[in-house]
XYZ file of C-alpha atoms in Angstrom:
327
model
C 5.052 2.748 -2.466
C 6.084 3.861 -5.837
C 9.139 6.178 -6.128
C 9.600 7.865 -9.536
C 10.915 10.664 -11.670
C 11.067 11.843 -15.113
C 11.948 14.183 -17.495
C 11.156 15.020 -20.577
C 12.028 17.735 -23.765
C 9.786 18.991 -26.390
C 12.849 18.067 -29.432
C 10.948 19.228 -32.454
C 7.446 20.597 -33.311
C 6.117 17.155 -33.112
C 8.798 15.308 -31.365
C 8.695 14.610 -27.547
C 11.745 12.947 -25.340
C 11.397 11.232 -22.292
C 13.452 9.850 -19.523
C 11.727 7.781 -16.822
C 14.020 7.254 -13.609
C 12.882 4.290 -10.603
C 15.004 2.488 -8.137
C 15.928 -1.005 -9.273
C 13.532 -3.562 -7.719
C 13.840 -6.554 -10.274
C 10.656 -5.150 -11.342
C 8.969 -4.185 -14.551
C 8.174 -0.399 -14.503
C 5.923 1.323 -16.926
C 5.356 5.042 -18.202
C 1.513 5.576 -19.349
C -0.161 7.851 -21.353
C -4.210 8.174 -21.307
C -6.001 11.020 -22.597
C -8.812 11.149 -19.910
C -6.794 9.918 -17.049
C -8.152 6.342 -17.384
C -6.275 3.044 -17.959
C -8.852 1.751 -20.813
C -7.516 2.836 -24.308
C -4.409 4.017 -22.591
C -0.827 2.867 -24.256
C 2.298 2.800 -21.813
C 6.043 1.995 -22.612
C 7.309 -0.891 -20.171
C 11.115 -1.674 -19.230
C 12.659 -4.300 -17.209
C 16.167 -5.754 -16.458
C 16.260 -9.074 -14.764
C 18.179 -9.134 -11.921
C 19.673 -12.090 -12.619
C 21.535 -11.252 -15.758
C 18.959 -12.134 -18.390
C 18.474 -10.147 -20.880
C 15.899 -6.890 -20.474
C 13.597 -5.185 -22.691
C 11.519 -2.572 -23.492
C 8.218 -2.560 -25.392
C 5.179 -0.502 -25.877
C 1.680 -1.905 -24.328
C -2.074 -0.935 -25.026
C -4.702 -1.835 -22.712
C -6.336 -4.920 -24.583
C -3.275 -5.367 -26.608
C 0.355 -4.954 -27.829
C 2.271 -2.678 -30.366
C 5.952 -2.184 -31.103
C 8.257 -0.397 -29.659
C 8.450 3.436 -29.839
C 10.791 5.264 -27.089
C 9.984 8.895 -28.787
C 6.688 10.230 -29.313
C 6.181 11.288 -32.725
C 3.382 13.912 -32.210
C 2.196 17.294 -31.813
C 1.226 16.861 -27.910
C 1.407 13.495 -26.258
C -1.895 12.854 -23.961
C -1.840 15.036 -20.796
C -2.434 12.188 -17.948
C 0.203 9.960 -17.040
C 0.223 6.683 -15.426
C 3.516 5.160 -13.376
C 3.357 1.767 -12.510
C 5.390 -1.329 -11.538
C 5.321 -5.181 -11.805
C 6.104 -8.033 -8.866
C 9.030 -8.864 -8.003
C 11.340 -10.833 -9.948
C 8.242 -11.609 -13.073
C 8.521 -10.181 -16.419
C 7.122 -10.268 -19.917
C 8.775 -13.292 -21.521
C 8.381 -14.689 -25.278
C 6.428 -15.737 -27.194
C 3.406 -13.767 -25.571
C 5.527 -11.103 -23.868
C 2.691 -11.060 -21.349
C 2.031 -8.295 -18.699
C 1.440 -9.187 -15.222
C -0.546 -7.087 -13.158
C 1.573 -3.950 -11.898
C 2.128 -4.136 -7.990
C 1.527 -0.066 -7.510
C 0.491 2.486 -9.781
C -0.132 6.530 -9.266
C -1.060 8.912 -11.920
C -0.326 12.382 -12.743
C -1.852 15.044 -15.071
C 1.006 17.229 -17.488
C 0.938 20.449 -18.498
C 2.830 20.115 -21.655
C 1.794 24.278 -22.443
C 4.903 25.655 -20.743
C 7.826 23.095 -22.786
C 10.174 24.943 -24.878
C 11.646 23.099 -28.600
C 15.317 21.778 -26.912
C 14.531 22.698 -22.820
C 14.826 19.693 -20.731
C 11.845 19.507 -17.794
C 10.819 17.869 -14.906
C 6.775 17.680 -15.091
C 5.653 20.434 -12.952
C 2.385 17.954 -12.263
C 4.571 14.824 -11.510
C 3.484 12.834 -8.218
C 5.993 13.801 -5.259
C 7.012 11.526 -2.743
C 5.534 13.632 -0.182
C 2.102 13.474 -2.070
C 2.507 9.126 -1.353
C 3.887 9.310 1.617
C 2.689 10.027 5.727
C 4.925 11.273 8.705
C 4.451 11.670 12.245
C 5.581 15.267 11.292
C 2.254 15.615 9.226
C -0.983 15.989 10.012
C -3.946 13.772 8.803
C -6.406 15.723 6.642
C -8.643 13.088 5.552
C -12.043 13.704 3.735
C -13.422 10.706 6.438
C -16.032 10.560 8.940
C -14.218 9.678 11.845
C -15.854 9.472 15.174
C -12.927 10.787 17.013
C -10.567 13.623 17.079
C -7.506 12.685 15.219
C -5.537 15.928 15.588
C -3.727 14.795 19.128
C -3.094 11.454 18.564
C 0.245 10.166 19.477
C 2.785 8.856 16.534
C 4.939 6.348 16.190
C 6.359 4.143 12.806
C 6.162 1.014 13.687
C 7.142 -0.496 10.157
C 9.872 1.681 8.811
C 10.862 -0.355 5.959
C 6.896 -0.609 4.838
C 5.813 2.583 5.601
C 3.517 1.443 8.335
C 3.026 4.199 10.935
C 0.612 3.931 14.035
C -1.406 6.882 15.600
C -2.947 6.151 18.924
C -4.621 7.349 22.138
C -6.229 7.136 25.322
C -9.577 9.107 24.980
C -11.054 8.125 28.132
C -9.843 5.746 30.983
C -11.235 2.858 29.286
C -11.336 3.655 25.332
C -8.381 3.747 23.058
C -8.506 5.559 19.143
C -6.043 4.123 16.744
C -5.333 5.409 13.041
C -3.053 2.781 10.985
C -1.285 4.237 8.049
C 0.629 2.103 5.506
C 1.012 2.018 1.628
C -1.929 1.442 -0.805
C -0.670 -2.011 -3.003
C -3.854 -3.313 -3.581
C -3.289 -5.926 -0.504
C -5.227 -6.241 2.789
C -3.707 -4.759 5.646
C -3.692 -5.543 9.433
C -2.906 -4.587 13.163
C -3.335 -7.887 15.418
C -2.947 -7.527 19.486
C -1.337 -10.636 21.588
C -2.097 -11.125 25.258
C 1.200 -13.231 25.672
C 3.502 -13.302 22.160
C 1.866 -16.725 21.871
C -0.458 -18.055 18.563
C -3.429 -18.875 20.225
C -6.200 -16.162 21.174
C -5.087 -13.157 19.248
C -7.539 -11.302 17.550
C -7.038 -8.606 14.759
C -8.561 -5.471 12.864
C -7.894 -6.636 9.285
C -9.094 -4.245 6.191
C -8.810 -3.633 2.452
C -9.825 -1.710 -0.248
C -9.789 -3.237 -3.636
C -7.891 -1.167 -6.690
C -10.057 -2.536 -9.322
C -13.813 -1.435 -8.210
C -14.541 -4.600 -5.839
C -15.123 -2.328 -2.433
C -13.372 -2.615 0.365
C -14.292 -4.166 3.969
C -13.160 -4.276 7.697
C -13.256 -6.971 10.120
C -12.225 -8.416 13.499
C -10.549 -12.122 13.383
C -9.682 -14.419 15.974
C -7.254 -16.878 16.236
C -8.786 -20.547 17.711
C -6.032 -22.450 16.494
C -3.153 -22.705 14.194
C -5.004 -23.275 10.842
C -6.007 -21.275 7.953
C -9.612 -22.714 9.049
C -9.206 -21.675 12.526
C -9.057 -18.188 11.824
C -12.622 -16.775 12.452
C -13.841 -13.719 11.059
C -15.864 -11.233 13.105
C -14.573 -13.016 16.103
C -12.286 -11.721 19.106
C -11.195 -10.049 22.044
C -11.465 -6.663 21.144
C -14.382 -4.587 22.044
C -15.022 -2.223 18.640
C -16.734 0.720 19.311
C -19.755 0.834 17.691
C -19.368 2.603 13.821
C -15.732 4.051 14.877
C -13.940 1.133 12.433
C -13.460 2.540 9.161
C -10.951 2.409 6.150
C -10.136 4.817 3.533
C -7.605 5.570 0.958
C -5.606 8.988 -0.107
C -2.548 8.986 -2.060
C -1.631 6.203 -2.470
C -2.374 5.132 1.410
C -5.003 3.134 3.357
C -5.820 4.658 6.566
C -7.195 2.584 8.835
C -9.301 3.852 11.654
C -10.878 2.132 15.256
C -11.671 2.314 18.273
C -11.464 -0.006 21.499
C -12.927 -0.704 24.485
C -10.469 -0.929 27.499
C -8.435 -0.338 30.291
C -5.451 -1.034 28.784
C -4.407 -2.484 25.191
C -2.432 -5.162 24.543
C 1.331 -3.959 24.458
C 2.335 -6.957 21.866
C 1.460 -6.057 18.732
C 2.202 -7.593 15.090
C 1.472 -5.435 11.481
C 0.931 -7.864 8.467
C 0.485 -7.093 4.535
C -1.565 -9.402 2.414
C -0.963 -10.553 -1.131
C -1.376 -8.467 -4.103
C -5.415 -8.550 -5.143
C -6.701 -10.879 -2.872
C -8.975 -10.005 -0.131
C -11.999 -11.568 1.938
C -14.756 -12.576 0.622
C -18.591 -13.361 1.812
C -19.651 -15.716 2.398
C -16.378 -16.929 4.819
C -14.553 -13.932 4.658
C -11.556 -15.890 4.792
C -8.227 -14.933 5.149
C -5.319 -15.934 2.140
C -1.853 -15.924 4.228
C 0.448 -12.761 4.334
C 3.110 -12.035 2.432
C 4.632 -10.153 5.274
C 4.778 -9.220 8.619
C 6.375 -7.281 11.628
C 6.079 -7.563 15.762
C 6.740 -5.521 17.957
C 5.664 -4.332 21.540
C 4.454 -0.787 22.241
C 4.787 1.018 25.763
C 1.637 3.556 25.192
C 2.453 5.540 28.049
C 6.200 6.742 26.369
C 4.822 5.661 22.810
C 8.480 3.867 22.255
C 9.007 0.590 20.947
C 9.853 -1.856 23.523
C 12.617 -4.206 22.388
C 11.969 -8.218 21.814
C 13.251 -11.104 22.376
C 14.286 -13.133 19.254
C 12.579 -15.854 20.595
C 8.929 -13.657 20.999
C 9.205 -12.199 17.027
C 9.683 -15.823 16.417
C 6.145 -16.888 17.905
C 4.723 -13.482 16.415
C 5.999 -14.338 13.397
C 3.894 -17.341 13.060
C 0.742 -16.138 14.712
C 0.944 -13.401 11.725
C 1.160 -16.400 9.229
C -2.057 -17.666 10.904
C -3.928 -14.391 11.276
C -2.749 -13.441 7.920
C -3.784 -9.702 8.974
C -3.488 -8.073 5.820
């Protein structure tokens, strides 16, 4: 999720100051401007500071191209959209090309540059809020989604903390169970997989994505025959899907990933996996590239607490996330 704030000061009639403020990730980060909101023909001013001790720099970027350097806007009005993005970890432009890799999360916000006095520092009353990225149990979902079941009485737990993964469930009926995963949109697959033992073999999972750049998005069942990339089956597994419940959707900068399931009890061990950065299934195999990352844990759905693990267990989750690369 991408955490940023700037500010800015109208210095002359056609001067503009800016100050851009991230946490340090050993990323690039990048301050856009686009007069209709849109990436194409937009130019952006990109920063980065290696991490380990290279030299940084900072250089201006247009979309199809490059221009020099300019960290004060010589103009009446600078354009009114603005785009915040940053790069991968630890990969940054580099001579002689000084080539941009494709950011790892963006958002976008829309200025009103009307209310700046000549010599008053601002914040941009428009500027994307953490709150605005961000889900809580302490919030309520208000999704524009078709759902097939309630979501306003769904228990809450976050199962991910340092992801921002948080799990809504409950027990509509004595044998059907709604769940509503909620993690951070970076253009990655996501995935909830359910254990009957801890152990690799016959775990199935709900996997889904939607793609940043246009390609769709999808949502599938896999199952786990074995402990091979080609062993993981799509639209496979032990888990009954209600028919047309599955669905996923995204909202500020979150994927929300909704489904129900067929029985008298679900599986208490369960493991949350993120994909890598732009690549998802696709037909004809649907087949799965391995995660990037990945948590286990094991849920007590009557309480809705954790339960703690053995290390031994997140070991042998740990692996049958490798293999079911859920996200």
């Amino acid at each position: 999720m991408l955490k940023a704030s700037s500010s800015y000061a109208k210095t002359s009639s056609n001067l503009w100051s800016f100050i851009l403020s991230t946490p340090d990730t050993n990323s690039y980060i990048a301050m856009g401007f686009s007069a209709n909101g849109s990436m194409v023909g937009s130019s952006a001013i990109v920063g980065w500071i290696s991490a380990r001790g290279s030299s940084g720099g900072v250089k201006q970027y247009f979309l199809r191209g490059r221009t020099s350097s300019q960290l004060q806007l010589q103009t009446n009005q600078p354009d009114s959209w603005l785009i915040y993005a940053t790069g991968p970890t630890g990969i940054f432009p580099s001579p002689p090309g000084f080539e941009l890799i494709k950011h790892l999360d963006k958002t976008s916000s829309r200025m009103d540059y009307s209310t700046a006095d000549v010599g008053n520092p601002q914040s941009p009353a428009s500027a994307p809020s953490q709150s605005q990225a961000t889900d809580s149990c302490n919030s309520k979902l208000n999704l524009n989604a078709p759902f097939t079941f309630g979501t306003n009485n769904l228990n809450c737990l976050e199962v991910w903390n340092t992801k921002g993964f948080i799990l809504r469930y409950s027990q509509t009926s004595a044998n059907m169970w709604s769940f509503v995963l909620s993690t951070p949109d970076t253009n990655s697959y996501i995935a909830m997989g359910f254990s009957p033992n801890g152990g690799m073999m016959g775990s199935s999972a709900i996997v889904g994505w939607v793609s940043s750049n246009g390609g769709g998005g999808g949502l599938k069942q896999y199952y786990l025959a074995g402990k091979t990339p080609n062993l993981v089956v799509a639209d496979r597994g032990n888990l009954q899907i209600l028919n047309n419940s599955a669905l996923i959707t995204t909202l500020s900068s979150r994927l929300y990933m909704a489904f129900q399931l067929q029985s008298n009890q679900s599986h208490q061990r369960l493991i949350f996996a993120v994909g890598p950065v732009g690549v998802f299934p696709s037909a004809p195999s649907f087949a799965l590239t391995q995660h990037r990352d990945k948590f286990s844990t094991s849920l007590n759905y009557a309480t809705g607490m954790e339960m703690k693990t053995s290390g031994r267990y997140v070991a042998l989750c740990g692996l049958m996330i490798v293999i079911l690369t859920f996200n």
